[in-house]
Amino acid sequence: MVQIYADNAATTAVNPKVLEKMLPYYTEVYGNPSSLYRIGAKAKQAVENARESIAKNLGAAFPNEIYFTSGGSESDNWAIKGVCRALKSKGKKHIITSKFEHHAVLHTCQALEKEGFEVTYLDVYENGIVKPEDVEKAIREDTAIVTIMYANNEIGTIQPIAEIGKICRAKGVIFHTDAVQAVGNVKIDVQQQNIDLLSLTAHKIHGPKGCGALYIRRGIRFDNIIDGGAQERGKRAGTENVAGIVGLAEALQIAVDTMDERIPRLTKMRNRLIDGLLQIERSRLNGDRESRLAGNVNMCFEGIEGESLLLSLDNAGVSSSSGSACTSGSLDPSHVLLSIGLPHEIAHGSMRLSFSDENTEEDIDYILEIVPKIVDRLRAMSPLWERIKADEAANKN
Ligand SMILES: *Cc1c(COP(=O)(O)O)cnc(C)c1O
C-alpha cells in the first residue's frame, strides 16, 4: 500500500545518519556532563561541540550564545517570559507579536497579559505576511520585546525578518523570532539579520523530539524559567539531553549542507502540486505564493470539511493535516486561517501538505491523482456544496 508522509511541518522522521551519531551517547558515553570522570567529560565535550556547530550554522558570534532546551515551545516561552520579566522593573511592559504565531508564542503572551503586560497583535493581511512598517508604528517607549515568527507553520509564509530586525535594532527594542519552521530551510544569519533571540527545535529538521535550542545574543538581560542545577552556565537547569543535543547539531548541519540542492527541488515539486490542485473548482491557495517555505502547500476547497479530507487522504495512504482545530476538541478553524481573512466556512475546508527531502515527484503525481477524486466525492455528499452551487445558479439568472 502507498505510504506518503506529507506532514513534515508537524514532525519529521529522524535521519538515520542523525540517529547513528546519537546512539553512542545512550549506551557508551552516557556520563553526566557535570561529572569529572572521563565519560562525563566526553559527554560534556559532545555538548560543547554541538553548541559550537549550531552557533556557526546560525551565524552567532559566540558558541555560548546557544542554550539547549526541550524544544521549540520551551525556547519560545523562555525567550519571551525571560526577557519580559527581566525588563519589567525598568518599566517595560509592552509586547509586539502577530496574530498568527504558534500557540507557544500566543499563549505565552496571554500568560504575560495576566502578569500585567500589554500585547499588540499585528495583522498579517491576506498574504500572511507582517508589514515591517506596522512593527515600527507599534513600538512604544515601554516595548520590551518584538516576537515575530520566521515562517508560519500552517501556511508557510516567510516573514521579512531582516527588515524587522533592522527596525528593532534602530529603536533599541529586543527582537525574538520563532524560527522553528525556517531553520534549515532558509538562510539564517542572526548577526546580519539583527536577531536577538531565535528559537529552534530538532524534530522539525529530521532530528529527535524533545530537544531544541534558544539563541540569546550576548548582552541581552533575561530571567531563567527553569531553576535548579548549574547547567547551561546557571541559566537553564536540568541534566543535558546529550544524545538529543548531538542529534540536533547533526540534523542542523545536514539541513544546512543540503539546502542549496533541496530547496529548488522542493520548490519545483510544490509549485507543480499547487498548480495542479488549483485546477479544482473553488479551490484557493492560502498564504503568499512566493514568500513561502519550499515544502508547504496549504489549500482550501469550498464545500467540504478539512477533517473528512484528512481522513480520506489517510485511507489513500497520505498523511496530511487540516486547519480545523480537532486537537483542541473545538470546531473553531485555525487562528492562522482566520488571521488571513478566510471566512469560517471556507477555513473549515483546508488541507496542509508539507514535504521534506524524503518526498519524491511520484508522491506529487499520486496526490494530484487522488485529491480531485476525493474532493468530488466529499462534495457530492455535502449540503454546503449543494447550497454553493444553488447560489451560483441563482446568481447567473
Ligand atoms: C513545532 C513548532 C513549535 C513547537 O516546537 P516543539 O519542539 O514541538 O515544542 C513552535 N513553533 C513553531 C512555528 C512550530 O512549528
Coordinates of C-alpha atoms and ligand atoms in Angstrom, one line a residue, residues 9-10 70-74 76 102 104 149 151 153 178 180-181 201 203-204, ligand 1:
A9 CA 5.6 20.6 9.4
A10 CA 4.2 18.6 12.3
S70 CA 13.5 20.8 25.5
G71 CA 12.3 22.1 22.1
G72 CA 10.5 24.9 20.3
S73 CA 7.8 25.5 22.9
E74 CA 10.3 25.9 25.8
D76 CA 9.6 30.5 22.9
H102 CA 2.4 29.4 17.0
A104 CA 3.8 28.5 22.1
M149 CA 7.8 34.1 13.7
A151 CA 8.0 31.2 8.8
N153 CA 3.8 26.5 10.5
D178 CA 10.4 31.6 16.4
V180 CA 11.3 26.5 14.2
Q181 CA 10.0 26.1 10.6
T201 CA 13.8 22.5 17.5
H203 CA 12.3 17.3 15.4
K204 CA 11.2 19.6 12.5
Ligands
LIG1 C1 6.5 22.8 16.1 C2 6.6 24.3 16.4 C3 6.8 24.8 17.7 C4 6.9 23.9 18.9 O1 8.1 23.1 18.9 P1 8.2 21.8 19.8 O2 9.6 21.4 19.7 O3 7.2 20.8 19.3 O4 7.9 22.3 21.2 C5 6.9 26.1 17.9 N1 6.8 27.0 16.8 C6 6.6 26.6 15.6 C7 6.5 27.6 14.5 C8 6.5 25.2 15.3 O5 6.2 24.8 14.1

